[in-house]
PDB file of C-alpha atoms and ligand atoms in Angstrom:
ATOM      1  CA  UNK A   1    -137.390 -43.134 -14.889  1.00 77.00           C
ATOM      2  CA  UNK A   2    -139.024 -43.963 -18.282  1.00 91.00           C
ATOM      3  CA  UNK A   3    -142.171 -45.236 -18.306  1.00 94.00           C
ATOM      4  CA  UNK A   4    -142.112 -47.168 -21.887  1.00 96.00           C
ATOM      5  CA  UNK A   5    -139.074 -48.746 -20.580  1.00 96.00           C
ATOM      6  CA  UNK A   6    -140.440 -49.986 -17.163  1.00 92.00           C
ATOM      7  CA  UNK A   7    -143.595 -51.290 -18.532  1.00 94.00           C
ATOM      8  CA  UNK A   8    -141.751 -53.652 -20.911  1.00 95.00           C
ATOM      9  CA  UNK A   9    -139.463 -54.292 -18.118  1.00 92.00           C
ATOM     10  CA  UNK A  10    -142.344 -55.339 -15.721  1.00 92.00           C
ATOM     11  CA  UNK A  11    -143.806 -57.290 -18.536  1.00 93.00           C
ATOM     12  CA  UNK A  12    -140.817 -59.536 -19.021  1.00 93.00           C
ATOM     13  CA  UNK A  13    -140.599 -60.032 -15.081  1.00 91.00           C
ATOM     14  CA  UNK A  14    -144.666 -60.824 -14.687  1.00 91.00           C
ATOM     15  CA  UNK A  15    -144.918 -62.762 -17.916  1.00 90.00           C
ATOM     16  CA  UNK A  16    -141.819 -65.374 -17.504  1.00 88.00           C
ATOM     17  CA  UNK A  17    -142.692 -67.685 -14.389  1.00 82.00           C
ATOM     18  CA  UNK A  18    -138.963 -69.009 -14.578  1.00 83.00           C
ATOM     19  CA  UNK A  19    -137.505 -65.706 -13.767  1.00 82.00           C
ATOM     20  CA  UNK A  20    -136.015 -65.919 -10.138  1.00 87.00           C
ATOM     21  CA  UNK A  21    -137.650 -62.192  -9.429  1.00 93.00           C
ATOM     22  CA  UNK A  22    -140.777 -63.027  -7.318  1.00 95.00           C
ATOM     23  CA  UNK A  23    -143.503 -60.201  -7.504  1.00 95.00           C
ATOM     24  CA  UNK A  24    -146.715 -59.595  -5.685  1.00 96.00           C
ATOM     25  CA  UNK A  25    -149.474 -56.594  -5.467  1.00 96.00           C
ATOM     26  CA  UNK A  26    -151.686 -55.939  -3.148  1.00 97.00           C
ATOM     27  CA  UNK A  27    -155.312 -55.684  -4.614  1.00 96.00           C
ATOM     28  CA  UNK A  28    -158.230 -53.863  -3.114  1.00 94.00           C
ATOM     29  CA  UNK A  29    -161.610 -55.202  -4.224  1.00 94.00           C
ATOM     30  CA  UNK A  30    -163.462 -53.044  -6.561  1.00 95.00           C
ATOM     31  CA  UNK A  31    -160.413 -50.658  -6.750  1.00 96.00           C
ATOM     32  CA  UNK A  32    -157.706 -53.071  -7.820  1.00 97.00           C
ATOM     33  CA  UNK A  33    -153.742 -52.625  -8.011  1.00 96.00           C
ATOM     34  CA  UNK A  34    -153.072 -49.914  -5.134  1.00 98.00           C
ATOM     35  CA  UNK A  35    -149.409 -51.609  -4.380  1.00 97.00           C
ATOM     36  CA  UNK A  36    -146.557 -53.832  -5.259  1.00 97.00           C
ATOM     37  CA  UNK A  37    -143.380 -55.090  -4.727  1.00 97.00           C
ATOM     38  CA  UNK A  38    -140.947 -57.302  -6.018  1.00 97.00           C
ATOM     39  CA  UNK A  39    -138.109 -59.719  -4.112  1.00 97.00           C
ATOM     40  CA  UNK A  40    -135.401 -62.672  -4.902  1.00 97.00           C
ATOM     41  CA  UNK A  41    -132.209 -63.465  -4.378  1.00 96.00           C
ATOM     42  CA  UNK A  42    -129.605 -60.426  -2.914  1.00 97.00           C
ATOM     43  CA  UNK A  43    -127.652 -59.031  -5.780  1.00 94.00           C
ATOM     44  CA  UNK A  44    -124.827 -57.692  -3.438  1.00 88.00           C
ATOM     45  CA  UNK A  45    -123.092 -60.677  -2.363  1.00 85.00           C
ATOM     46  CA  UNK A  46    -121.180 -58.830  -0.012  1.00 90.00           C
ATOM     47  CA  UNK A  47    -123.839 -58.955   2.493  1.00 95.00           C
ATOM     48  CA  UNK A  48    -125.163 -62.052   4.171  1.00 95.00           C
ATOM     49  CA  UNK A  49    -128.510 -61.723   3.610  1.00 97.00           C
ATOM     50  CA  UNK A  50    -129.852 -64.360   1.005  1.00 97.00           C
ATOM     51  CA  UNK A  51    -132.794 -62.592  -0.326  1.00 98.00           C
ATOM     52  CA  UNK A  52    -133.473 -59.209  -1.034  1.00 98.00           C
ATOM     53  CA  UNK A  53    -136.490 -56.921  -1.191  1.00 98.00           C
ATOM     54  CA  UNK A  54    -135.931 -54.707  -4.943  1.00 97.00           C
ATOM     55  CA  UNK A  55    -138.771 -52.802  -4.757  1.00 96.00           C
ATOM     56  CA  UNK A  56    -141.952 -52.024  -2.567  1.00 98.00           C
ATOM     57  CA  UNK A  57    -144.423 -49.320  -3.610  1.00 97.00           C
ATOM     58  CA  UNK A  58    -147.890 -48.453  -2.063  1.00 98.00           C
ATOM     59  CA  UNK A  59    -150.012 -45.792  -4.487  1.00 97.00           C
ATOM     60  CA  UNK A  60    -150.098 -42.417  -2.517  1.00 97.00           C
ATOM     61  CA  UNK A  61    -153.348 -42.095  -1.834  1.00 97.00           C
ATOM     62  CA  UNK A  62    -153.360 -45.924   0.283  1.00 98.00           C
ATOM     63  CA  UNK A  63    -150.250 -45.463   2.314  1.00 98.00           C
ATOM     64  CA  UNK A  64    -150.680 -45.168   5.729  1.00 97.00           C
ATOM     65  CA  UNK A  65    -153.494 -47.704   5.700  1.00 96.00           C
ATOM     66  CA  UNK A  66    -151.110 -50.503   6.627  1.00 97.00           C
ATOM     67  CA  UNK A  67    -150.756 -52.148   3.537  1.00 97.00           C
ATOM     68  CA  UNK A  68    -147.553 -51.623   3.134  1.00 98.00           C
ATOM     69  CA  UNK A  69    -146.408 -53.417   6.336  1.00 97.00           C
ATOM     70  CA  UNK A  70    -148.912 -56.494   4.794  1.00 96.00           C
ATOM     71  CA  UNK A  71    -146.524 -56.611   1.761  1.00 97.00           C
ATOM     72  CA  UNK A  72    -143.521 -56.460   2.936  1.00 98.00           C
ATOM     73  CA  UNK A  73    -144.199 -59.550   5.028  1.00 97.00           C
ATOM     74  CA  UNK A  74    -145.951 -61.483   2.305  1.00 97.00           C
ATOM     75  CA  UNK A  75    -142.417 -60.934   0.361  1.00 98.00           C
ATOM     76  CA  UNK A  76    -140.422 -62.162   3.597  1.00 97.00           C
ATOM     77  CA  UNK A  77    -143.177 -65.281   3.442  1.00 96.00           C
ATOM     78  CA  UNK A  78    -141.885 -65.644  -0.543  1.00 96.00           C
ATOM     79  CA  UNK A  79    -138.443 -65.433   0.422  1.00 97.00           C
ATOM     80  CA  UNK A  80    -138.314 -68.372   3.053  1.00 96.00           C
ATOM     81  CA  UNK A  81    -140.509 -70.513   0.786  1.00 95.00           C
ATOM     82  CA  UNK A  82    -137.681 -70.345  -1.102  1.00 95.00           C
ATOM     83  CA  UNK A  83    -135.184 -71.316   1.416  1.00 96.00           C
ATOM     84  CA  UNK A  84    -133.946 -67.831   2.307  1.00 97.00           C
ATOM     85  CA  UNK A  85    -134.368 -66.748   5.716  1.00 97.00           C
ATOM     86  CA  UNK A  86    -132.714 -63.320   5.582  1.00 98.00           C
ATOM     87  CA  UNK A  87    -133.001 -60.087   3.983  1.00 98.00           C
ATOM     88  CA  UNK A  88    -131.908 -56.504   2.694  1.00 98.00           C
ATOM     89  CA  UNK A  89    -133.619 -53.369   1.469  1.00 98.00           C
ATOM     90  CA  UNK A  90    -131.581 -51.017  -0.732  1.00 97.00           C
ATOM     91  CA  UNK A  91    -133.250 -47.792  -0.076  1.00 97.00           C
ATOM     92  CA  UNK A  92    -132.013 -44.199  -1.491  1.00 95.00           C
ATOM     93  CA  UNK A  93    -130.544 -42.925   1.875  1.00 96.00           C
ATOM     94  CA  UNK A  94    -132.679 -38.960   1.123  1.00 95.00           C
ATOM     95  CA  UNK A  95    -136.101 -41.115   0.888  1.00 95.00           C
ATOM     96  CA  UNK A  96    -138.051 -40.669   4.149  1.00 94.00           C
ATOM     97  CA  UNK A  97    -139.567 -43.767   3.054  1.00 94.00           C
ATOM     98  CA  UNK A  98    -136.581 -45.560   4.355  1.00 94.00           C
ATOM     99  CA  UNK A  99    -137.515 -45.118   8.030  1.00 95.00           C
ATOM    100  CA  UNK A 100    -140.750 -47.487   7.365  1.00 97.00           C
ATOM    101  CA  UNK A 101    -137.977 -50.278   7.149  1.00 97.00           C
ATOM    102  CA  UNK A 102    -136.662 -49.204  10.461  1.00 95.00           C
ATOM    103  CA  UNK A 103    -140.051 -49.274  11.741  1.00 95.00           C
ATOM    104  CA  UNK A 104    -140.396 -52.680  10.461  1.00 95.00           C
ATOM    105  CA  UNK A 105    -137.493 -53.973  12.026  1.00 94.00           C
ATOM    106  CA  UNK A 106    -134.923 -53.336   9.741  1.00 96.00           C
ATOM    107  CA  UNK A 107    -131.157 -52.642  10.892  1.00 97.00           C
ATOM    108  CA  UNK A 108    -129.578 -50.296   9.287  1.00 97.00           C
ATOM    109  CA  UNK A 109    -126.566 -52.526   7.774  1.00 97.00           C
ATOM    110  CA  UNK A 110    -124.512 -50.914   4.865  1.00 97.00           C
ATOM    111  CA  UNK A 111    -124.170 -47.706   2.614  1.00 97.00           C
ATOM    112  CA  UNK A 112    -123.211 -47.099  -0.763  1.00 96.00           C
ATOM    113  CA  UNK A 113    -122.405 -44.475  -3.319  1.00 95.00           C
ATOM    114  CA  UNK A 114    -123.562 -45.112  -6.793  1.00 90.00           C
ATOM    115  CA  UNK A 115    -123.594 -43.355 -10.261  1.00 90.00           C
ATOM    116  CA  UNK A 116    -127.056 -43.436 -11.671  1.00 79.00           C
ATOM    117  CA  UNK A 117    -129.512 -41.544 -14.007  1.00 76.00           C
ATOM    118  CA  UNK A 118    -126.261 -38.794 -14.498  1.00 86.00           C
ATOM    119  CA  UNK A 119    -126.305 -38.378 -10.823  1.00 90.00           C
ATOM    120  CA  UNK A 120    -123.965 -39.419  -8.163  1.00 93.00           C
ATOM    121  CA  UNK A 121    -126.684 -41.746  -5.352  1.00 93.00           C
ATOM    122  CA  UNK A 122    -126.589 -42.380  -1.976  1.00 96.00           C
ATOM    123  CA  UNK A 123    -128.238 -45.614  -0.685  1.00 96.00           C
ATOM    124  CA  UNK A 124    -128.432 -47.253   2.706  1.00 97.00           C
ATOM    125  CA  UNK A 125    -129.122 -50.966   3.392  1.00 98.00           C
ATOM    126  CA  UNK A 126    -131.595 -52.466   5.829  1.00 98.00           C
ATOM    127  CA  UNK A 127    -131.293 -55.793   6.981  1.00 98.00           C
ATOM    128  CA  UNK A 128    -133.156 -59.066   8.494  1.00 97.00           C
ATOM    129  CA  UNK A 129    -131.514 -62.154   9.256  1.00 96.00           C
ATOM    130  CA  UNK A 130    -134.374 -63.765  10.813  1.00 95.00           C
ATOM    131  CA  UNK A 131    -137.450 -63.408   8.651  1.00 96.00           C
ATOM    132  CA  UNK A 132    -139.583 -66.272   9.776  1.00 89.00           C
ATOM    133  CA  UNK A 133    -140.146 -64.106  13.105  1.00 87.00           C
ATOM    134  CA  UNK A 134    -139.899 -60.567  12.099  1.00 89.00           C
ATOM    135  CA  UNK A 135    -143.952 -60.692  12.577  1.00 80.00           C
ATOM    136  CA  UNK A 136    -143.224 -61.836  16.733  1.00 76.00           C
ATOM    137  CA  UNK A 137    -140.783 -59.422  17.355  1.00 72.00           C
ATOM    138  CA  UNK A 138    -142.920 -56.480  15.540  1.00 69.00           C
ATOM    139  CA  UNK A 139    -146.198 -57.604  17.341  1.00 68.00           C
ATOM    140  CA  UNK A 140    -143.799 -57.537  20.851  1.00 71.00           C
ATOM    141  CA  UNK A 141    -142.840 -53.949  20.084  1.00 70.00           C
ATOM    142  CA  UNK A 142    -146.388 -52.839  19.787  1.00 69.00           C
ATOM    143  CA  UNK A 143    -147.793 -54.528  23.017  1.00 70.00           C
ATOM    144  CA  UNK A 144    -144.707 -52.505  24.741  1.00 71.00           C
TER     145      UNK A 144
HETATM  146  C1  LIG B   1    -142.826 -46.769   2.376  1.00 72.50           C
HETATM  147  C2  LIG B   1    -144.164 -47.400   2.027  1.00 72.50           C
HETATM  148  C3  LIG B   1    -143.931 -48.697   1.243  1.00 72.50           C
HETATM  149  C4  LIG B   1    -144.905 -47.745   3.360  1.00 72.50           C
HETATM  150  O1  LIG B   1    -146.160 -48.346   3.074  1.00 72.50           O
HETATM  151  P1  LIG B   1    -147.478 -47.890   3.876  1.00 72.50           P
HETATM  152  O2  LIG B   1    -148.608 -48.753   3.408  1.00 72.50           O
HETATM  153  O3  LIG B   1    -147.649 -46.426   3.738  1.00 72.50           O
HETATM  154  O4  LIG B   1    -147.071 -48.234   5.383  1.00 72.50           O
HETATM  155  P2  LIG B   1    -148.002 -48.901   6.511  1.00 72.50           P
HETATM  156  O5  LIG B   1    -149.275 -48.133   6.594  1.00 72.50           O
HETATM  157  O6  LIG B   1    -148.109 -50.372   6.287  1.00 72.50           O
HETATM  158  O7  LIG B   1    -147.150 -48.607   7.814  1.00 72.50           O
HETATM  159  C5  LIG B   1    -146.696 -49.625   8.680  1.00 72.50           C
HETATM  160  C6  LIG B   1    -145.943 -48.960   9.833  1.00 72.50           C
HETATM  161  O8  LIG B   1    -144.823 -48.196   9.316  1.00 72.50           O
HETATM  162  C7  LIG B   1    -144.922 -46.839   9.711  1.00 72.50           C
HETATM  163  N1  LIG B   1    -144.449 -45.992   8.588  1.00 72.50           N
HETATM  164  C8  LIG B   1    -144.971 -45.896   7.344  1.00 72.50           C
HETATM  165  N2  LIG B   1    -144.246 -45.024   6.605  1.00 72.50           N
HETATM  166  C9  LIG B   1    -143.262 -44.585   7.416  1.00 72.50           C
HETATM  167  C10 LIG B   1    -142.192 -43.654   7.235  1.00 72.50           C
HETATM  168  N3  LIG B   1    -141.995 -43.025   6.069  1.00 72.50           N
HETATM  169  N4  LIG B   1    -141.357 -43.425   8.291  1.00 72.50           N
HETATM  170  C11 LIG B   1    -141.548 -44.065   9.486  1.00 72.50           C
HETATM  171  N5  LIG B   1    -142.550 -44.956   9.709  1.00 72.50           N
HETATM  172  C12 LIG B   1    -143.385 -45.200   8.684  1.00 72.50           C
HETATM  173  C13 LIG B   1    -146.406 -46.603   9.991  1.00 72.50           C
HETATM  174  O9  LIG B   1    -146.610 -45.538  10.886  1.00 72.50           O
HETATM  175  C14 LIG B   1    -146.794 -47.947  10.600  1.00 72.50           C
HETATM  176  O10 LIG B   1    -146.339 -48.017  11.950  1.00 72.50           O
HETATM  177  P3  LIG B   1    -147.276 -48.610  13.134  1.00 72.50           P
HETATM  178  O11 LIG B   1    -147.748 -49.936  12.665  1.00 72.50           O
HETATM  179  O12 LIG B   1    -146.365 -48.646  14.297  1.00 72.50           O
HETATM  180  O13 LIG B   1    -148.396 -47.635  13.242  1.00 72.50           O
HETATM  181  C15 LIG B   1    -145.087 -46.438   1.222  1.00 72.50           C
HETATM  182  O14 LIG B   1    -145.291 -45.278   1.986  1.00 72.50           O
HETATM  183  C16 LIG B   1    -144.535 -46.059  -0.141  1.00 72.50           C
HETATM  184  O15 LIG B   1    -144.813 -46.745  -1.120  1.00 72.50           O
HETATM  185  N6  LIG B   1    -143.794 -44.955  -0.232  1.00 72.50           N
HETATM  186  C17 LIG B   1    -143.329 -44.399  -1.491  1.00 72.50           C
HETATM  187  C18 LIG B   1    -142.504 -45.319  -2.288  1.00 72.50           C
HETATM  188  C19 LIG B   1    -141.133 -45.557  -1.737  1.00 72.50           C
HETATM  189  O16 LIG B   1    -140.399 -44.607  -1.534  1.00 72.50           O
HETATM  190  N7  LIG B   1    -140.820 -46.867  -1.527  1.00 72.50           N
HETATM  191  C20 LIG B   1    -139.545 -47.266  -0.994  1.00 72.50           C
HETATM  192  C21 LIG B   1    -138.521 -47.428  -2.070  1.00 72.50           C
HETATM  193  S1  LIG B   1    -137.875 -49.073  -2.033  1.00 72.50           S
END
């Protein structure tokens, strides 16, 4: 990853409000940016989830403080503004990370191989097809 090159990408997205790419942070008074993601419509039609989740990161030292579970669903809440009531997560199938999803709810749906940065990657998908109640069920799995 080059950081000149993802600055001027995240610069483009932020800056042009008619880009379809929806992104949010989460901000921690006095502190500021410790988190952000980014969602819109799913780029792998072969799936039937509308919307997808591209990215979702938390700074290291704020994981674990739950405001990663606060973002995701904020980004579900963007996605079914804009009439899309399901969801994936393409997640690189070695990141531990990619359990959070499954503690979120997520089903693992799909797998793929992929060529990228000279290497050959492995990602699994994670999928929602009811995100106007993922909230419900995940509250009903913690009173259990
Ligand atoms: C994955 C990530 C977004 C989670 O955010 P977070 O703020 O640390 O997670 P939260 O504190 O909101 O956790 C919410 C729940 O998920 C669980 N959880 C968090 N990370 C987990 C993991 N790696 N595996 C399993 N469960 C996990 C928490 O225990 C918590 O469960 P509980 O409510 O039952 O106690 C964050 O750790 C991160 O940014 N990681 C590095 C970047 C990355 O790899 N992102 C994914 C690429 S798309």
């Amino acid at each position: 990853m080059n950081e000149k090159a993802h600055s001027a990408r995240w610069a483009r997205i932020v800056g042009d409000s008619r880009k379809s790419e929806m992104v949010l942070v989460a901000d921690v008074p006095s502190v500021g940016v410790v988190g952000f993601g980014s969602c819109g419509s799913a780029r792998a039609k072969a799936l039937q989830q509308a919307g997808e989740v591209y990215m979702l990161y938390i700074r290291p030292e704020y994981q674990d403080h739950g405001i990663g579970r606060k973002l995701l669903y904020r980004l579900f809440d963007s996605l079914v503004v804009r009439g899309m009531s399901s969801a994936v997560v393409w997640v690189l199938s070695e990141n531990p990370s990619r359990f959070f999803y499954e503690t979120m709810g997520g089903r693992r749906i799909a797998e793929r191989t992929n060529r990228k940065w000279d290497s050959v990657i492995r990602e699994t998908a994670y999928g929602w097809d009811d995100l106007a109640h993922v909230r419900d069920r995940s509250d009903a799995r913690k009173a259990r």
